[in-house]
Short mmCIF file of C-alpha atoms in Angstrom, two decimals:
data_model
loop_
_atom_site.label_atom_id
_atom_site.label_comp_id
_atom_site.label_asym_id
_atom_site.label_seq_id
_atom_site.Cartn_x
_atom_site.Cartn_y
_atom_site.Cartn_z
CA UNK A 1 285.57 140.46 316.85
CA UNK A 2 289.65 141.17 316.71
CA UNK A 3 291.79 138.46 317.44
CA UNK A 4 293.15 137.88 320.84
CA UNK A 5 296.23 139.82 321.99
CA UNK A 6 298.37 136.58 322.00
CA UNK A 7 297.06 135.32 318.96
CA UNK A 8 298.43 138.18 316.90
CA UNK A 9 301.71 138.37 314.90
CA UNK A 10 304.80 139.32 316.65
CA UNK A 11 305.83 141.67 314.18
CA UNK A 12 304.77 144.91 312.28
CA UNK A 13 306.03 144.01 308.87
CA UNK A 14 307.81 141.04 306.87
CA UNK A 15 310.30 141.79 303.97
CA UNK A 16 309.44 140.54 300.70
CA UNK A 17 312.42 141.87 298.74
CA UNK A 18 314.85 144.68 298.75
CA UNK A 19 311.91 147.50 298.80
CA UNK A 20 308.65 145.54 299.37
CA UNK A 21 306.91 144.57 302.68
CA UNK A 22 304.04 142.89 303.97
CA UNK A 23 301.98 144.44 306.89
CA UNK A 24 300.74 141.97 309.45
CA UNK A 25 297.52 142.17 311.30
CA UNK A 26 299.61 143.88 314.06
CA UNK A 27 299.40 146.95 312.38
CA UNK A 28 295.33 147.48 312.53
CA UNK A 29 294.65 151.50 312.99
CA UNK A 30 292.81 153.03 315.73
CA UNK A 31 290.40 154.98 313.47
CA UNK A 32 289.56 152.17 311.45
CA UNK A 33 290.97 148.65 312.50
CA UNK A 34 291.04 147.26 308.97
CA UNK A 35 293.51 150.03 307.99
CA UNK A 36 297.08 150.49 309.14
CA UNK A 37 297.90 152.62 311.98
CA UNK A 38 300.66 154.99 310.18
CA UNK A 39 303.26 154.44 313.31
CA UNK A 40 304.72 151.14 312.19
CA UNK A 41 305.17 152.72 308.80
CA UNK A 42 306.85 155.53 309.91
CA UNK A 43 309.35 153.39 311.65
CA UNK A 44 309.72 151.67 308.50
CA UNK A 45 310.42 154.45 306.32
CA UNK A 46 313.16 155.78 308.84
CA UNK A 47 314.73 152.11 308.71
CA UNK A 48 314.85 152.33 304.62
CA UNK A 49 316.55 155.74 305.11
CA UNK A 50 319.10 154.48 307.33
CA UNK A 51 319.99 151.30 305.45
CA UNK A 52 320.10 153.10 302.11
CA UNK A 53 322.56 155.67 303.82
CA UNK A 54 324.74 152.46 305.17
CA UNK A 55 324.66 150.86 301.92
CA UNK A 56 326.06 154.19 300.46
CA UNK A 57 328.74 154.31 303.07
CA UNK A 58 327.32 157.39 304.86
CA UNK A 59 326.91 155.61 308.08
CA UNK A 60 328.64 158.40 309.95
CA UNK A 61 325.55 160.52 309.51
CA UNK A 62 322.51 160.47 311.83
CA UNK A 63 318.77 161.40 311.45
CA UNK A 64 318.33 164.65 312.65
CA UNK A 65 315.01 165.91 311.49
CA UNK A 66 312.08 163.80 309.84
CA UNK A 67 308.91 165.26 308.19
CA UNK A 68 306.31 163.01 307.25
CA UNK A 69 303.24 163.90 305.14
CA UNK A 70 300.37 161.22 305.28
CA UNK A 71 298.88 161.32 301.85
CA UNK A 72 296.34 158.89 302.66
CA UNK A 73 294.94 155.59 304.37
CA UNK A 74 296.75 152.43 304.03
CA UNK A 75 294.95 148.96 303.76
CA UNK A 76 296.85 146.06 305.70
CA UNK A 77 298.96 144.80 302.74
CA UNK A 78 302.15 144.85 300.92
CA UNK A 79 303.78 148.25 300.59
CA UNK A 80 306.82 149.58 298.51
CA UNK A 81 309.32 152.07 299.48
CA UNK A 82 311.51 154.19 297.17
CA UNK A 83 314.39 156.16 298.50
CA UNK A 84 316.02 159.27 296.77
CA UNK A 85 318.84 161.42 297.99
CA UNK A 86 317.66 164.97 297.16
CA UNK A 87 320.81 166.87 298.52
CA UNK A 88 324.14 164.64 298.70
CA UNK A 89 326.91 165.93 300.94
CA UNK A 90 329.86 164.31 303.08
CA UNK A 91 328.41 165.89 306.34
CA UNK A 92 324.95 166.67 305.67
CA UNK A 93 322.22 165.20 303.18
CA UNK A 94 318.70 165.67 302.50
CA UNK A 95 316.95 162.22 301.88
CA UNK A 96 313.47 161.39 300.75
CA UNK A 97 311.42 158.15 301.12
CA UNK A 98 308.19 157.26 299.57
CA UNK A 99 305.67 154.47 301.09
CA UNK A 100 303.59 153.22 298.07
CA UNK A 101 300.35 150.92 297.90
CA UNK A 102 299.65 149.62 294.65
CA UNK A 103 301.25 152.43 293.07
CA UNK A 104 299.76 155.07 295.05
CA UNK A 105 302.11 157.31 297.14
CA UNK A 106 300.38 157.00 300.83
CA UNK A 107 303.32 158.50 303.01
CA UNK A 108 306.18 160.87 302.06
CA UNK A 109 309.09 161.43 304.19
CA UNK A 110 312.12 163.73 304.00
CA UNK A 111 315.01 163.52 306.60
CA UNK A 112 317.94 165.51 306.96
CA UNK A 113 320.92 163.50 308.06
CA UNK A 114 324.17 165.14 309.89
CA UNK A 115 327.30 164.15 310.93
CA UNK A 116 327.70 164.24 314.62
CA UNK A 117 330.40 166.59 316.33
CA UNK A 118 331.10 165.12 319.75
CA UNK A 119 330.72 168.14 322.33
CA UNK A 120 329.73 166.58 325.85
CA UNK A 121 330.65 169.84 327.67
CA UNK A 122 327.72 171.88 325.48
CA UNK A 123 325.22 169.31 326.23
CA UNK A 124 321.92 171.08 327.83
CA UNK A 125 318.36 172.36 327.24
CA UNK A 126 315.69 174.01 329.31
CA UNK A 127 312.93 171.52 328.28
CA UNK A 128 311.26 170.27 331.90
CA UNK A 129 312.18 166.77 332.94
CA UNK A 130 309.06 164.23 333.27
CA UNK A 131 309.03 161.62 335.73
CA UNK A 132 310.43 158.13 334.64
CA UNK A 133 308.40 155.19 333.56
CA UNK A 134 308.58 153.52 336.85
CA UNK A 135 306.88 156.43 338.50
CA UNK A 136 303.84 156.56 336.34
CA UNK A 137 301.02 154.17 336.52
CA UNK A 138 300.41 151.81 333.80
CA UNK A 139 297.36 152.90 331.35
CA UNK A 140 296.03 151.10 328.36
CA UNK A 141 295.56 152.77 324.94
CA UNK A 142 292.96 150.28 324.03
CA UNK A 143 290.62 152.14 326.88
CA UNK A 144 290.13 154.74 323.91
CA UNK A 145 291.06 153.04 320.74
CA UNK A 146 290.42 149.95 318.88
CA UNK A 147 292.99 148.21 316.49
CA UNK A 148 295.77 145.85 316.94
CA UNK A 149 298.52 148.31 317.00
CA UNK A 150 297.60 150.08 320.20
CA UNK A 151 297.15 146.86 321.85
CA UNK A 152 300.66 145.96 320.92
CA UNK A 153 301.89 148.98 323.14
CA UNK A 154 302.63 149.36 326.60
CA UNK A 155 302.01 152.47 328.04
CA UNK A 156 302.17 154.64 331.34
CA UNK A 157 300.66 157.71 331.70
CA UNK A 158 300.05 160.97 334.14
CA UNK A 159 297.17 162.89 332.92
CA UNK A 160 297.02 166.35 334.19
CA UNK A 161 293.76 167.24 332.02
CA UNK A 162 292.46 165.91 328.78
CA UNK A 163 294.97 167.33 326.12
CA UNK A 164 297.95 167.52 328.77
CA UNK A 165 299.85 164.48 330.01
CA UNK A 166 303.27 162.96 330.49
CA UNK A 167 303.59 159.30 329.18
CA UNK A 168 305.95 156.57 328.41
CA UNK A 169 305.47 153.93 325.52
CA UNK A 170 307.24 150.97 324.34
CA UNK A 171 306.52 147.72 322.65
CA UNK A 172 307.79 143.95 322.37
CA UNK A 173 306.65 143.65 318.70
CA UNK A 174 309.60 143.81 316.17
CA UNK A 175 309.18 146.32 313.30
CA UNK A 176 310.56 143.87 310.66
CA UNK A 177 310.67 140.10 311.14
CA UNK A 178 314.23 138.99 311.77
CA UNK A 179 315.84 142.25 311.23
CA UNK A 180 317.59 144.54 313.37
CA UNK A 181 316.37 148.25 313.52
CA UNK A 182 318.22 151.44 314.96
CA UNK A 183 316.74 152.77 317.95
CA UNK A 184 315.78 155.81 316.04
CA UNK A 185 313.58 154.01 313.77
CA UNK A 186 312.39 151.90 316.65
CA UNK A 187 311.07 155.22 318.28
CA UNK A 188 309.86 156.62 314.84
CA UNK A 189 307.40 153.52 314.82
CA UNK A 190 305.83 154.36 318.05
CA UNK A 191 305.63 158.40 318.30
CA UNK A 192 302.60 158.67 315.99
CA UNK A 193 300.62 157.44 319.12
CA UNK A 194 301.15 160.64 320.96
CA UNK A 195 298.08 162.11 319.14
CA UNK A 196 295.90 159.39 320.89
CA UNK A 197 297.56 159.66 324.59
CA UNK A 198 295.51 162.37 325.74
CA UNK A 199 292.62 163.30 323.68
CA UNK A 200 290.81 166.48 324.43
CA UNK A 201 287.49 164.73 323.44
CA UNK A 202 286.66 161.26 323.05
CA UNK A 203 286.45 160.05 319.49
CA UNK A 204 282.72 159.73 319.87
CA UNK A 205 282.54 163.76 319.94
CA UNK A 206 284.99 164.53 317.06
CA UNK A 207 287.55 162.93 314.74
CA UNK A 208 291.02 164.41 314.82
CA UNK A 209 293.46 162.37 312.85
CA UNK A 210 296.93 163.65 311.90
CA UNK A 211 297.83 164.58 308.52
CA UNK A 212 301.59 164.91 309.16
CA UNK A 213 304.03 164.00 311.96
CA UNK A 214 307.29 166.19 312.08
CA UNK A 215 310.33 165.34 314.54
CA UNK A 216 313.30 167.09 315.43
CA UNK A 217 316.10 165.19 317.41
CA UNK A 218 318.96 166.40 319.14
CA UNK A 219 319.68 163.28 321.40
CA UNK A 220 319.52 159.57 321.43
CA UNK A 221 316.47 157.40 322.47
CA UNK A 222 316.54 154.58 324.62
CA UNK A 223 316.14 151.16 323.21
CA UNK A 224 312.81 150.64 325.18
CA UNK A 225 310.83 153.40 326.48
CA UNK A 226 310.16 156.64 324.75
CA UNK A 227 308.71 159.53 327.02
CA UNK A 228 306.27 161.87 325.47
CA UNK A 229 305.31 165.32 327.24
CA UNK A 230 302.37 165.81 325.41
CA UNK A 231 299.86 169.00 324.74
CA UNK A 232 296.89 168.73 322.45
CA UNK A 233 295.36 172.19 321.12
CA UNK A 234 292.25 172.58 319.18
CA UNK A 235 291.52 176.10 317.52
CA UNK A 236 287.60 175.78 317.18
CA UNK A 237 288.03 176.29 313.28
CA UNK A 238 288.77 172.43 312.33
CA UNK A 239 292.58 172.81 312.92
CA UNK A 240 294.49 171.11 315.98
CA UNK A 241 297.87 170.48 317.10
CA UNK A 242 299.47 167.57 319.05
CA UNK A 243 302.83 168.65 320.25
CA UNK A 244 305.19 166.43 322.41
CA UNK A 245 308.61 166.66 323.84
CA UNK A 246 310.49 163.39 323.26
CA UNK A 247 312.20 161.96 326.29
CA UNK A 248 314.83 159.15 326.99
CA UNK A 249 315.47 158.40 330.71
CA UNK A 250 318.12 161.29 330.92
CA UNK A 251 315.59 164.00 329.90
CA UNK A 252 314.56 165.66 326.60
CA UNK A 253 316.11 164.41 323.21
CA UNK A 254 313.68 166.18 320.86
CA UNK A 255 310.22 167.31 319.65
CA UNK A 256 307.28 165.87 317.57
CA UNK A 257 304.42 167.54 316.28
CA UNK A 258 301.43 166.38 314.34
CA UNK A 259 298.80 168.69 312.24
CA UNK A 260 295.08 167.65 313.09
CA UNK A 261 292.06 167.93 311.16
CA UNK A 262 289.33 168.38 313.86
CA UNK A 263 285.86 167.45 312.54
CA UNK A 264 282.78 167.29 314.88
CA UNK A 265 280.59 163.96 314.80
#
């Protein structure tokens, strides 16, 4: 039996040294509670990229695009992160971060970092707004999924039909023990739950884990609630897509897409 929610750690990772982190029991996954849910690891990688950026004196650059390749499952254990600058620049950089367990690469992330050019008069998009978190009913991911991670996420959801929903998610669990992280790293540590917010079918009927996650950001996430306007599509050929427009309380700030492998039980 899983530990009671209030008996679980209040952090997802503990720092062991400059590049090594210990995952806590809080990261238990939805497909297998004995493995890491990939969401916190993605937030950890963004934090590593931003920390490396700041150490190099490039703090004027912001994360604009993140692409993550999920190369395999992760046990709930220590992981190592290596960051490399692939394309240095004063106003634009391409940075790569690799997360490894026991020497094996498990997640590969590439991020475009871009300089901001303030232009408030140009603000705008045609993405439809969603109702705010206070207007949506509470809903628990644990109704559909096992694992300690989903039980650490507070959610509100208005489901139009299976595979189509507007949701807001947040957590009071720290990404890294005793360490401040940016709103972007915090957001990236949550958005992988999009694939579990409004499944087209129950996990008893089919497995549909994502192989990747890509995020394009043009606005700033709020420090608490993250809005996700999510659509899930299955192609009938084993291929699928979960696509979400990401919102703060003021409107859309980006998009997140996840490539799915859909496998009937």
